[in-house]
mmCIF file of C-alpha atoms in Angstrom:
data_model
loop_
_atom_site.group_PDB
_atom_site.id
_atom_site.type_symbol
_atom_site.label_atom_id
_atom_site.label_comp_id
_atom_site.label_asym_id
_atom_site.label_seq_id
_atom_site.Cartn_x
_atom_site.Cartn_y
_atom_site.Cartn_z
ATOM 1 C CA UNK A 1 -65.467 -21.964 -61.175
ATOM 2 C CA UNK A 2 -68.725 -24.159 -59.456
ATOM 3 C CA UNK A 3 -68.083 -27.471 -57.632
ATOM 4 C CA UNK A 4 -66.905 -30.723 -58.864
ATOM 5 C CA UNK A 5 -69.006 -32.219 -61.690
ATOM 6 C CA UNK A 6 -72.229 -33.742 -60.793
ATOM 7 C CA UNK A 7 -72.050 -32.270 -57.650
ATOM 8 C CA UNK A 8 -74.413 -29.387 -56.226
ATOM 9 C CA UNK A 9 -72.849 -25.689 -55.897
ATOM 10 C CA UNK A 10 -71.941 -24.684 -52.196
ATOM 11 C CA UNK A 11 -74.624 -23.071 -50.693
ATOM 12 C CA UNK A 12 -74.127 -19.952 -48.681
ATOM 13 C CA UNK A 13 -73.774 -21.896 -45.604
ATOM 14 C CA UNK A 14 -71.369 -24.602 -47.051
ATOM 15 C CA UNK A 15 -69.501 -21.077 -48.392
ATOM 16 C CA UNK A 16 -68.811 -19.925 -44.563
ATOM 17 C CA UNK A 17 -67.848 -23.533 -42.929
ATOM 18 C CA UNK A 18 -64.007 -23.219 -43.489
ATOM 19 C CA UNK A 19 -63.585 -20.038 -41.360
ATOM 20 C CA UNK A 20 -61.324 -21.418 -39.552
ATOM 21 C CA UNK A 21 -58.153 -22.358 -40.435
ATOM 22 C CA UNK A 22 -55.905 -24.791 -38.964
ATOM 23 C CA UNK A 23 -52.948 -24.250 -36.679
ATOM 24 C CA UNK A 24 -50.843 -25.751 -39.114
ATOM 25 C CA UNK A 25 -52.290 -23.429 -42.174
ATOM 26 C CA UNK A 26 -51.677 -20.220 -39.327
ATOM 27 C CA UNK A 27 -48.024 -21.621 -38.895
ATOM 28 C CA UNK A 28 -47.288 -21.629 -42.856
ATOM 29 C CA UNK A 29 -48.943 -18.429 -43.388
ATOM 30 C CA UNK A 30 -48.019 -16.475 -40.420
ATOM 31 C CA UNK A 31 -44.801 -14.989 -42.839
ATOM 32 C CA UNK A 32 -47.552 -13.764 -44.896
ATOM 33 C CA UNK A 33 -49.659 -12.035 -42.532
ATOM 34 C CA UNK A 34 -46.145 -10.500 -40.744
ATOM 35 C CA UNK A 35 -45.636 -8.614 -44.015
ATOM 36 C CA UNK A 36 -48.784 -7.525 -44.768
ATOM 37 C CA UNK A 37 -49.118 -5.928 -41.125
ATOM 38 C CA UNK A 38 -45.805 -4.094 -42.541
ATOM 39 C CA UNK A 39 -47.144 -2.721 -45.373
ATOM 40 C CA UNK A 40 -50.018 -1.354 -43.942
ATOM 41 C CA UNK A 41 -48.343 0.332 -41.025
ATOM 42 C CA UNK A 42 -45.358 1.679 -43.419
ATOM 43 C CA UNK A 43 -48.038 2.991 -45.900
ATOM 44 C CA UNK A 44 -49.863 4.624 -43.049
ATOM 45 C CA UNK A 45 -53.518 3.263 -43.339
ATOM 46 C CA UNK A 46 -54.049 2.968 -39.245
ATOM 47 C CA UNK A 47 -53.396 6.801 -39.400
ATOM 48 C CA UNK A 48 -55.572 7.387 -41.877
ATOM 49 C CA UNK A 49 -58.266 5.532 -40.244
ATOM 50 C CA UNK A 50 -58.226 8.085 -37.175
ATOM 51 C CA UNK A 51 -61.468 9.808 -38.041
ATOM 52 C CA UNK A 52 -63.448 6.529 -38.984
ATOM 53 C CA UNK A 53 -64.228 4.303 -41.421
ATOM 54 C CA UNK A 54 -63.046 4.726 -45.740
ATOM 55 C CA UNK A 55 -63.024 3.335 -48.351
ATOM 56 C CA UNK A 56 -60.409 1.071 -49.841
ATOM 57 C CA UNK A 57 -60.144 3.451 -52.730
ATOM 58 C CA UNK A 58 -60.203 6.529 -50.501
ATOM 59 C CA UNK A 59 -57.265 4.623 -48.795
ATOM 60 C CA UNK A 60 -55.572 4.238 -51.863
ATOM 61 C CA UNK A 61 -56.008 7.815 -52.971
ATOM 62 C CA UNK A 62 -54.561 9.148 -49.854
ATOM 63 C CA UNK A 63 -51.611 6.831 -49.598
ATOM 64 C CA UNK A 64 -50.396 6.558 -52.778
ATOM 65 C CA UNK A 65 -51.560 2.802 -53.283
ATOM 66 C CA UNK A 66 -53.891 0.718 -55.745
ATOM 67 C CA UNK A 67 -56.905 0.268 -54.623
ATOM 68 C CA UNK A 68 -57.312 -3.293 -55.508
ATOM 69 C CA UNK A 69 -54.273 -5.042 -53.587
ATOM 70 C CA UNK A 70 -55.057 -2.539 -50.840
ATOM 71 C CA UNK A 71 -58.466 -3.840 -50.500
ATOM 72 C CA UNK A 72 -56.941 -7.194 -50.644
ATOM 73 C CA UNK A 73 -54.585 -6.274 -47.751
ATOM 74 C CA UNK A 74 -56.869 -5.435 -45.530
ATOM 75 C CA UNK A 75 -59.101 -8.254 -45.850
ATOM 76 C CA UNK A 76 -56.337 -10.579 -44.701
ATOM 77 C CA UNK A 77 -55.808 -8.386 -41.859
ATOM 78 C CA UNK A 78 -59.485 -8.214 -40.999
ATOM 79 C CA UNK A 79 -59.723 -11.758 -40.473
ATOM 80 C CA UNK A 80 -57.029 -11.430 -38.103
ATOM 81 C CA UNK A 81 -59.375 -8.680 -35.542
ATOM 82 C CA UNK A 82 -57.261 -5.679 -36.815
ATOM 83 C CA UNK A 83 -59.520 -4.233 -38.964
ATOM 84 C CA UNK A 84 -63.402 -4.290 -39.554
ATOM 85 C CA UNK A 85 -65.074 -4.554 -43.185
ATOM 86 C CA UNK A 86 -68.551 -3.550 -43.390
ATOM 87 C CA UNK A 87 -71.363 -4.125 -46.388
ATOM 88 C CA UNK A 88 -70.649 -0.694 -47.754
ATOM 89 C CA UNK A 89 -67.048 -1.533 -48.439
ATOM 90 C CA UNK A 90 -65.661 0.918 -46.154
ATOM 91 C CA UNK A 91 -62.684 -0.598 -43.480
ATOM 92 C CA UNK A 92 -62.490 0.607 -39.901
ATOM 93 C CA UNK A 93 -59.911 0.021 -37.403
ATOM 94 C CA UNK A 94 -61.040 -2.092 -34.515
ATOM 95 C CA UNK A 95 -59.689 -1.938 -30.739
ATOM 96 C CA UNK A 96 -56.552 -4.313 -31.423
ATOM 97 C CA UNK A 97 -55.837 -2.207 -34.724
ATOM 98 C CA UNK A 98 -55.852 1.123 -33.092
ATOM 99 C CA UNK A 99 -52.474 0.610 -31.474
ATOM 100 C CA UNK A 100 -51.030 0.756 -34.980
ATOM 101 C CA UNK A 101 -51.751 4.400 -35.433
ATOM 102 C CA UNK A 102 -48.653 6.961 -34.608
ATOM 103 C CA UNK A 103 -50.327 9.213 -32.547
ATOM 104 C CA UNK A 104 -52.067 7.057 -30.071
ATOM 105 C CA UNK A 105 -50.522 6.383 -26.289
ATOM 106 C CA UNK A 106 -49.141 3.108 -26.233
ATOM 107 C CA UNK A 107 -48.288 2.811 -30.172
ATOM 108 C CA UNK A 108 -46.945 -0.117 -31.151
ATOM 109 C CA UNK A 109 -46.638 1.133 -34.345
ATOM 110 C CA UNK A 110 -42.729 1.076 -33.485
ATOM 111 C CA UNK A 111 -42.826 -2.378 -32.663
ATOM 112 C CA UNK A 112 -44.067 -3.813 -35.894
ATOM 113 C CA UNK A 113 -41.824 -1.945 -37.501
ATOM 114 C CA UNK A 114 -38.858 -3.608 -35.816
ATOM 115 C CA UNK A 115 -39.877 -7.435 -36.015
ATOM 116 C CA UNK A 116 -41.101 -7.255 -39.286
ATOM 117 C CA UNK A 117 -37.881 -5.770 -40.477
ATOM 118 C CA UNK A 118 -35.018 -7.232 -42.265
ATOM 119 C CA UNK A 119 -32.966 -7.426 -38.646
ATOM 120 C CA UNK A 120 -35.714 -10.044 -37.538
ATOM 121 C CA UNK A 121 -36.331 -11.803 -40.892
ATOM 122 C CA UNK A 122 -32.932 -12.243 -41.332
ATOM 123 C CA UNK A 123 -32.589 -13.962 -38.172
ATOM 124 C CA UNK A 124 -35.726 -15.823 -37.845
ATOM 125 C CA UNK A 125 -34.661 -17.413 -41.566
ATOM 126 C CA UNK A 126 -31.732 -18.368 -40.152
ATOM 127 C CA UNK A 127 -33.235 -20.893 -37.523
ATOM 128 C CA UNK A 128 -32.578 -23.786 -39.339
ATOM 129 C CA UNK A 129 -28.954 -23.046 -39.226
ATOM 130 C CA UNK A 130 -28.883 -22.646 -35.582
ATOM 131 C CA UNK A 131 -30.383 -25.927 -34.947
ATOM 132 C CA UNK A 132 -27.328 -27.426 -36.717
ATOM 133 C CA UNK A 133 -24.413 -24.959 -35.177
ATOM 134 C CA UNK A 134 -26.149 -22.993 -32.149
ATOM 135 C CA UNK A 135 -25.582 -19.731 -33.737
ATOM 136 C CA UNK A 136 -27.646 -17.279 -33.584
ATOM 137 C CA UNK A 137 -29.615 -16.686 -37.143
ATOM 138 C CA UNK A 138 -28.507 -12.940 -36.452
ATOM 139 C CA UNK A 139 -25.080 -13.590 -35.617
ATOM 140 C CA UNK A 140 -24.649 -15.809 -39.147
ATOM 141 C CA UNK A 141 -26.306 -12.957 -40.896
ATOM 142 C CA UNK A 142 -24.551 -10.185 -40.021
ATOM 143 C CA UNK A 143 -20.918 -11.645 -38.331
ATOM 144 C CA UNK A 144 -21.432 -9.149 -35.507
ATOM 145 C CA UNK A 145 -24.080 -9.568 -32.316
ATOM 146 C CA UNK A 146 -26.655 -7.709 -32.126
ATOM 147 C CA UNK A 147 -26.074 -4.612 -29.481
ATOM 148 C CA UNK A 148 -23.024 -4.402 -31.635
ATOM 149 C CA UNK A 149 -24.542 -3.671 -34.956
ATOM 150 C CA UNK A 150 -26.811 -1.467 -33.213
ATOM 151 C CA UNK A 151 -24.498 0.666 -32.183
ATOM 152 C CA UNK A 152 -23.087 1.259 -35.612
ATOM 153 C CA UNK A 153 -27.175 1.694 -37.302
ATOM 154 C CA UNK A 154 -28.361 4.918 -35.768
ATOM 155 C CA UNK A 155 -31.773 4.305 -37.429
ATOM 156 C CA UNK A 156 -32.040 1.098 -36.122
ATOM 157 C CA UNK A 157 -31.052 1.492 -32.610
ATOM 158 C CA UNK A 158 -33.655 4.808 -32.564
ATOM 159 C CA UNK A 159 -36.575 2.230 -33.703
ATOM 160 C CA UNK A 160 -35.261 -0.637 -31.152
ATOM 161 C CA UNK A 161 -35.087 1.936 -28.432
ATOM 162 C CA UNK A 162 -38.604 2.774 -29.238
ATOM 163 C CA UNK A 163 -39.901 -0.288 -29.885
ATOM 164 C CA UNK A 164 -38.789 -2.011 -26.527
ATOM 165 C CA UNK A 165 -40.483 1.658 -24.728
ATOM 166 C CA UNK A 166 -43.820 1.175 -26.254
ATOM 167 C CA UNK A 167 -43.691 -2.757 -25.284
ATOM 168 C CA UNK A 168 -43.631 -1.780 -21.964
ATOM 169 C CA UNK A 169 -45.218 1.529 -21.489
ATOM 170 C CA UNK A 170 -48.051 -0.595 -19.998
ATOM 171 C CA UNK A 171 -46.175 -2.997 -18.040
ATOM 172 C CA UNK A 172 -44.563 -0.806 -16.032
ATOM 173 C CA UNK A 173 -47.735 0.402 -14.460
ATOM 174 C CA UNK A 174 -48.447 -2.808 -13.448
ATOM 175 C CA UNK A 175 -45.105 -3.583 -12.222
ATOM 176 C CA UNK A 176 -45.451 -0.752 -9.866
ATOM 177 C CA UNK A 177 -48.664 -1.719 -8.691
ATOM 178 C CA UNK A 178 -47.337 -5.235 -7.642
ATOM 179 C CA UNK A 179 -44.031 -4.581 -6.006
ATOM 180 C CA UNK A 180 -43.942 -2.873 -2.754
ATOM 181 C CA UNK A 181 -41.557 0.012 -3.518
ATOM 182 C CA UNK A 182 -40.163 1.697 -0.358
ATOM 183 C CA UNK A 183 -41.001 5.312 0.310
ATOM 184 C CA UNK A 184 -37.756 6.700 0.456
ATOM 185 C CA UNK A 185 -34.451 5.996 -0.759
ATOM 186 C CA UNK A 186 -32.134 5.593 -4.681
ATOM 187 C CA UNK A 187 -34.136 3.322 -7.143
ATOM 188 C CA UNK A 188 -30.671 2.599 -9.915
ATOM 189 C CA UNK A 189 -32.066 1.321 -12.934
ATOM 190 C CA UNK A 190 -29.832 -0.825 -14.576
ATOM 191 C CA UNK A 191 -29.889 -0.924 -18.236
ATOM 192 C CA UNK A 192 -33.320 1.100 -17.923
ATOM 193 C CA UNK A 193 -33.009 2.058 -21.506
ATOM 194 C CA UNK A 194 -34.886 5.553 -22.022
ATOM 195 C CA UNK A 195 -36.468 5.393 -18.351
ATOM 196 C CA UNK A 196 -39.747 4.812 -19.023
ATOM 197 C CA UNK A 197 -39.950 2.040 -15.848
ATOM 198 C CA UNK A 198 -37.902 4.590 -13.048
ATOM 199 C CA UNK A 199 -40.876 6.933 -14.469
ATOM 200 C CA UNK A 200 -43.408 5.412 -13.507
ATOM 201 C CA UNK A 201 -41.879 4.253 -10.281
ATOM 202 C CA UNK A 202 -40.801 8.318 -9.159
ATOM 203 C CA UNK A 203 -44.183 9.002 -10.409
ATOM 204 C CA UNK A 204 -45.973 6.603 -8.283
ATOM 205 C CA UNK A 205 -43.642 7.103 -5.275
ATOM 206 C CA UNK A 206 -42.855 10.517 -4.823
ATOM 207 C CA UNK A 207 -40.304 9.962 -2.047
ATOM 208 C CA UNK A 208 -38.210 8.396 -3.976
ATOM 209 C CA UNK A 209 -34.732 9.760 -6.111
ATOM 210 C CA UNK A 210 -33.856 7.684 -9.227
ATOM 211 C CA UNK A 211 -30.866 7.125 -11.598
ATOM 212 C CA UNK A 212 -30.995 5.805 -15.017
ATOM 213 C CA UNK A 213 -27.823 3.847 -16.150
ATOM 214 C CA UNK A 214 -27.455 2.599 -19.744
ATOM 215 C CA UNK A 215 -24.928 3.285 -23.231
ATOM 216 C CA UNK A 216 -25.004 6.825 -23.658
ATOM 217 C CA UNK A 217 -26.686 7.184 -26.626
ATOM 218 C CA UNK A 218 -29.442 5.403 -24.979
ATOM 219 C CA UNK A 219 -30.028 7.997 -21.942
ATOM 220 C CA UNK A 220 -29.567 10.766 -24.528
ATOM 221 C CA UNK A 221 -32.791 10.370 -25.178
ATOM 222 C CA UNK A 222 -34.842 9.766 -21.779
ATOM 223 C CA UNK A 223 -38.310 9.896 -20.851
ATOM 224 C CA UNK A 224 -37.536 11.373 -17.208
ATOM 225 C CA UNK A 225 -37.984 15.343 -17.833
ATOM 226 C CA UNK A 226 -40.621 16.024 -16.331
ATOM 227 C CA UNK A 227 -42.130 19.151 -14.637
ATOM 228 C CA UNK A 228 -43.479 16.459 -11.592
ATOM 229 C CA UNK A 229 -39.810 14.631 -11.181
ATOM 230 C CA UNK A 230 -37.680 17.767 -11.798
ATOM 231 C CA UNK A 231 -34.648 17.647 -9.484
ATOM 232 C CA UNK A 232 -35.323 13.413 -8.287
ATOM 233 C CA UNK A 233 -33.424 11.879 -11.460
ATOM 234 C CA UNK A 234 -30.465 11.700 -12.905
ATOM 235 C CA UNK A 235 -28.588 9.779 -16.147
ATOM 236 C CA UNK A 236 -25.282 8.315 -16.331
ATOM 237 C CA UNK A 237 -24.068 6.281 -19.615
ATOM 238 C CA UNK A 238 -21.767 3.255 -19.285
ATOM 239 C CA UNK A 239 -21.295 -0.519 -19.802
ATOM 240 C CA UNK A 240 -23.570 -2.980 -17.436
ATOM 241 C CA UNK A 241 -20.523 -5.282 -17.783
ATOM 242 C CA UNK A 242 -17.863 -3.104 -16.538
ATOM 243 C CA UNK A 243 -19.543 -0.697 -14.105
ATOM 244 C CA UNK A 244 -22.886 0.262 -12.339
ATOM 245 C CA UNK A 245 -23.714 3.514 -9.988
ATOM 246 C CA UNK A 246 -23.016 2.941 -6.804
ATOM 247 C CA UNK A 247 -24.699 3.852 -3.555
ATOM 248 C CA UNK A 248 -28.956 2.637 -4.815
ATOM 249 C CA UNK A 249 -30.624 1.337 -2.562
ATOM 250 C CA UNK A 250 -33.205 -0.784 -5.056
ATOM 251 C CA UNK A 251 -31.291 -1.821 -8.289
ATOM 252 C CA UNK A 252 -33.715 -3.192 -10.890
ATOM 253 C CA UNK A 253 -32.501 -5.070 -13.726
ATOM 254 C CA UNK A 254 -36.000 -5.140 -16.331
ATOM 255 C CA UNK A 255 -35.780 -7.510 -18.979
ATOM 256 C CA UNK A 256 -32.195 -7.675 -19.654
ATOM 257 C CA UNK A 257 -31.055 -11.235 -18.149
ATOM 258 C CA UNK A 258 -33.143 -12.972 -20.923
ATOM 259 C CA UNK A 259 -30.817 -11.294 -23.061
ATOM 260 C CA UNK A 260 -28.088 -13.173 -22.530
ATOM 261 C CA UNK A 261 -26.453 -16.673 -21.909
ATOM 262 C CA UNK A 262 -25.740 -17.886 -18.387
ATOM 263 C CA UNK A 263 -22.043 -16.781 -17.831
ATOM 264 C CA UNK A 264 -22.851 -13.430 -19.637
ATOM 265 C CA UNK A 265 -25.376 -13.196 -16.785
ATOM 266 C CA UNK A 266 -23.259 -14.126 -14.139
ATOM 267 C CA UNK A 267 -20.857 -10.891 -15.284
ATOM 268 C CA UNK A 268 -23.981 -8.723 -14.799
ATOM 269 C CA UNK A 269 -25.152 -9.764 -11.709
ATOM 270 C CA UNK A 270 -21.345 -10.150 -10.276
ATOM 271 C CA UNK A 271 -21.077 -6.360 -11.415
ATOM 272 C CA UNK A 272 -24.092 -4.988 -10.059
ATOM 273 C CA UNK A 273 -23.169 -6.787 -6.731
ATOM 274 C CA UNK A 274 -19.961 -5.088 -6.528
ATOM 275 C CA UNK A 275 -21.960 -1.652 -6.435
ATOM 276 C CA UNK A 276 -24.334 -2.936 -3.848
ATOM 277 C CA UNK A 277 -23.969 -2.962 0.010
ATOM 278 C CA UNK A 278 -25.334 -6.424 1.563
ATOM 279 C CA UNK A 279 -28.827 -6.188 2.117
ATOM 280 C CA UNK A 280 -29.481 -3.788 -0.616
ATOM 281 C CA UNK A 281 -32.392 -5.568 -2.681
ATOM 282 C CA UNK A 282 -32.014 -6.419 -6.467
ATOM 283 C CA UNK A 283 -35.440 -6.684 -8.784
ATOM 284 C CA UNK A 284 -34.400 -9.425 -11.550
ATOM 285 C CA UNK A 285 -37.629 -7.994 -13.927
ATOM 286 C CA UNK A 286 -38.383 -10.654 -16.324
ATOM 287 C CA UNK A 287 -40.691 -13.593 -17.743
ATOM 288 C CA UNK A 288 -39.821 -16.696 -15.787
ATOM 289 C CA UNK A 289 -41.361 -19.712 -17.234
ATOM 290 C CA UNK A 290 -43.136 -22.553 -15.330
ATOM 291 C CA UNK A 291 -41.240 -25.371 -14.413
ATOM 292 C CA UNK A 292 -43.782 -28.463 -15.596
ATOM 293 C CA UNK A 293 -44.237 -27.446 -19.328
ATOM 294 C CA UNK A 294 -47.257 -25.144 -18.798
ATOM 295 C CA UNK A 295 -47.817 -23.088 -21.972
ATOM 296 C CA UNK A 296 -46.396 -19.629 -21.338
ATOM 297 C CA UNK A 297 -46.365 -16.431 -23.652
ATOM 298 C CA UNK A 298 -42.798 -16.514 -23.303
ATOM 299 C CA UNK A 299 -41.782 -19.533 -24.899
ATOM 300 C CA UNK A 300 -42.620 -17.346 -27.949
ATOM 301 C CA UNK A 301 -40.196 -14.909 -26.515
ATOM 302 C CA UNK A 302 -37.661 -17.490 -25.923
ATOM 303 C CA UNK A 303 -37.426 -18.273 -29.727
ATOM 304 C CA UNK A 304 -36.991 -14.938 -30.495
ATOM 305 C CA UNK A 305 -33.773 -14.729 -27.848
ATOM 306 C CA UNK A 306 -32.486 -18.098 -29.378
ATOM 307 C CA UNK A 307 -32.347 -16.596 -32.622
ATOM 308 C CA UNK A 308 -31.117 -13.000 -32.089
ATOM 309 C CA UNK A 309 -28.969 -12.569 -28.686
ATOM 310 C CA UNK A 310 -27.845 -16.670 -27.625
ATOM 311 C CA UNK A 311 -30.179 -15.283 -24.525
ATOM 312 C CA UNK A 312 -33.079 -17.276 -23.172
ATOM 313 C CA UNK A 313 -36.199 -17.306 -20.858
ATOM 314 C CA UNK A 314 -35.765 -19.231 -17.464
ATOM 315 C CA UNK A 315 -37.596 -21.069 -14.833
ATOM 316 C CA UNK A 316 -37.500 -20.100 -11.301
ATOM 317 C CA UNK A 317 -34.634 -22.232 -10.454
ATOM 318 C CA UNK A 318 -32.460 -21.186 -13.023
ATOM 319 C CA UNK A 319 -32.867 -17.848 -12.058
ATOM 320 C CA UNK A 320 -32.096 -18.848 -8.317
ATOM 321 C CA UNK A 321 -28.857 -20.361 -9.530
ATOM 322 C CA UNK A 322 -27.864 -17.045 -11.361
ATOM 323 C CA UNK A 323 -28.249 -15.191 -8.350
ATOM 324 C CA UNK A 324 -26.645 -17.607 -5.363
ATOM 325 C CA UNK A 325 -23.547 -17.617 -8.098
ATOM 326 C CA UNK A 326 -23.205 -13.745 -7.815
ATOM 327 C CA UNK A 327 -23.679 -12.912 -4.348
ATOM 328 C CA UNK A 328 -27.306 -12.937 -3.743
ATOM 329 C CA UNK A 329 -29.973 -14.498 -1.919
ATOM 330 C CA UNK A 330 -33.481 -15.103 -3.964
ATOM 331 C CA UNK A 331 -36.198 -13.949 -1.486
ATOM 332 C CA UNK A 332 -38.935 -14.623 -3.806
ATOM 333 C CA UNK A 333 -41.207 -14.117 -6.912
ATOM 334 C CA UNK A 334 -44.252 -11.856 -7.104
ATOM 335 C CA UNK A 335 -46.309 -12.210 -10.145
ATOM 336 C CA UNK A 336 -47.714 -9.763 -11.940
ATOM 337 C CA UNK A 337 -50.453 -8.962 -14.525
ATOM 338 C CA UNK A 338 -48.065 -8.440 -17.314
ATOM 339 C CA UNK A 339 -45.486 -11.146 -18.910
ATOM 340 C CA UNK A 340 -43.107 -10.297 -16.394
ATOM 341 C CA UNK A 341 -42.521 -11.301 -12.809
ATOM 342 C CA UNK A 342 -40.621 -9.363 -10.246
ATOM 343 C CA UNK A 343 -37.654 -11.732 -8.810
ATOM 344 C CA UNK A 344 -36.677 -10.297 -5.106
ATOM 345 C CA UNK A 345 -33.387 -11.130 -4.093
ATOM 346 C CA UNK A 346 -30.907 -9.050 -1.515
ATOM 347 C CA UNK A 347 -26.872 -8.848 -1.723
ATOM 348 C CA UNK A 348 -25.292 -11.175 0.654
#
C-alpha cells in the first residue's frame, strides 16, 4: 500500500519520524507488550540467547515455535530495550533483557512470570469494579484474599516466594549499606520470607545472630545455610498477627506494611511491640511516598496493592501515625538507593 493519492511516497526519513509513540498509545498497548514478555520468557528465548546472538528461525527451531510470529515477538520487545535486532536478522539480548534468563544472579525471570499471570490479570481487570465497591479486583475474582489462596496453590506460592526474593536480591545490599546496623546483638526478621535480607545483614555484620520468622512453608525453604553464617541463624514459622520471637534486639519489618490496610497494620505493629522491650528499635522497610505529589515509582506499586491486598503505599506521616498508635516513637527516615526507605522508630 503507497500514500494517499496524489501524494508523494514516504521517504526513508518520513518512514522513521513516528518512533515514538505516545503515552497514551504505551497506556493502551502496555497489555500487549505484558504478554508478549510472557511468552518469550515461558518459551525460553532469554536462555537460549546465553551464548549470543540467533536467528529468529534458529529460535524457533530450538523452542518449538514458528519462526514468523517469533520474529514478530521479538521485534515488539526490541523496541522496548530488551532485545537487539541487527541487519543480519539475528536477535541478541541486551543488558535490561539479560535478567530474563534462568541462570543469571538476580533473575527476574520469576517475576514476570508472576505479574503476567492469571493471579495479576485477573485482578488488574478487575479495577473497574473496585472503583465502584472498593474491593479488591483479586478478592472479586477469587472470593478469598490473597495470602489465603496462596496457601492452598503450592505452585503459586513457590513462584510468589521467588518472585518477591529476586525483587529484592539487590535491594538488600543497599539497605545494608544505608542503615547503621549495630555490631552485636538479635536482628528478628519479621515476615522475612526466605531470608534473603537477614543474609545479607549476618553477612555484612558478622557480629551479629539472626532469626527468620514467617508461615512455615515459607522458612522451609530459606536462603540462610550457609558455610559463612553456620551456627548465627535460626527459623521459626508462625502468624505475624498472633505472635513474633521474642527477645531481638533490631526487629525489621521489609515490605510488609504496604500490604495491608491501616487497622490490619496497627495488629502488626501492636504484636511486634508486645515482643519488644522499650528501646528496642523497629526498621518499618518500605517505599514511603512524598507528601506534595512528587512522582514516585511507587505510586505504580500502590495500584498494584489497591488491586490485590486492600494494602497501600504511605507518606511519612501516615507511617508516623501507624507507629505512635502501637507503641512506638518514629526517630526518623533514611533514604536509600533502592525504592525503599528505612523508617527508624524505638518501642516506648
Amino acid at each position: 500500500m503507497t500514500g494517499t493519492p496524489g501524494t508523494p511516497d514516504p521517504t526513508p526519513s518520513d518512514l522513521n519520524s513516528h518512533r515514538s509513540a505516545s503515552p497514551l498509545h504505551d497506556l493502551m498497548y502496555g497489555h500487549i507488550h505484558a504478554s508478549a514478555l510472557r511468552a518469550i520468557v515461558l518459551h525460553g528465548i532469554p536462555d537460549l540467547l546465553a551464548d549470543g546472538p540467533l536467528t529468529a528461525e534458529d529460535l524457533a527451531a530450538r523452542s518449538g515455535t514458528q519462526a514468523g510470529p517469533l520474529r514478530r515477538v521479538m521485534r515488539l520487545l526490541a523496541m522496548r530495550g530488551l532485545f537487539r535486532e541487527a541487519q543480519d536478522g539475528t536477535f541478541a539480548l541486551t543488558g535490561s533483557g539479560e535478567v530474563l534468563r534462568a541462570d543469571v544472579p538476580g533473575s527476574q525471570r520469576a517475576a514476570v512470570l508472576l505479574f503476567t499471570g492469571e493471579m495479576f490479570r485477573r485482578s488488574a481487570d478487575g479495577l473497574t469494579g473496585t472503583l465502584r465497591t472498593g474491593q479488591t479486583g483479586f478478592d472479586a475474582a477469587y472470593a478469598v484474599p490473597f495470602f489465603d489462596h496462596l496457601g492452598t496453590e503450592p505452585d503459586e506460592s513457590r513462584l510468589f516466594d521467588t518472585a518477591m526474593s529476586s525483587l529484592t536480591s539487590g535491594v538488600n545490599e543497599q539497605i545494608t549499606r544505608s542503615y547503621p546496623f549495630p555490631d552485636s546483638g538479635t536482628v528478628v526478621d519479621v515476615a522475612g520470607g526466605r531470608g534473603g535480607l537477614l543474609r545479607e545483614i549476618l553477612t555484612r555484620f558478622p557480629g551479629l545472630r539472626g532469626v527468620l520468622f514467617d508461615r512455615p512453608e515459607t522458612v522451609a525453604g530459606h536462603l540462610l545455610d550457609t558455610e559463612e553464617l553456620k551456627g548465627r541463624w535460626e527459623t521459626e514459622g508462625g502468624d505475624i498477627f498472633a505472635a513474633v520471637p521474642r527477645g531481638g534486639d533490631v526487629y525489621l519489618l521489609k515490605n510488609i506494611l504496604h500490604d495491608w490496610p491501616d487497622e490490619d497494620c496497627l495488629r502488626i505493629l501492636t504484636t511486634v511491640r508486645r515482643a519488644m522491650d522499650a528501646g528496642t528499635r523497629l526498621l518499618v522497610i518500605d517505599a514511603v511516598l512524598p507528601g506534595d505529589g512528587t512522582p514516585h515509582p511507587a505510586v505504580a506499586l500502590d495500584i498494584v496493592m489497591l488491586m490485590t491486598l486492600q494494602g497501600r503505599e504511605r507518606r511519612a506521616a501516615e507511617f508516623e501515625d501507624l507507629l505512635t498508635r502501637s507503641g512506638f516513637r518514629l526517630n526518623r527516615v533514611l533514604p536509600t538507593p533502592a525504592l525503599t526507605s528505612v523508617i527508624e522508630a524505638e518501642a516506648v
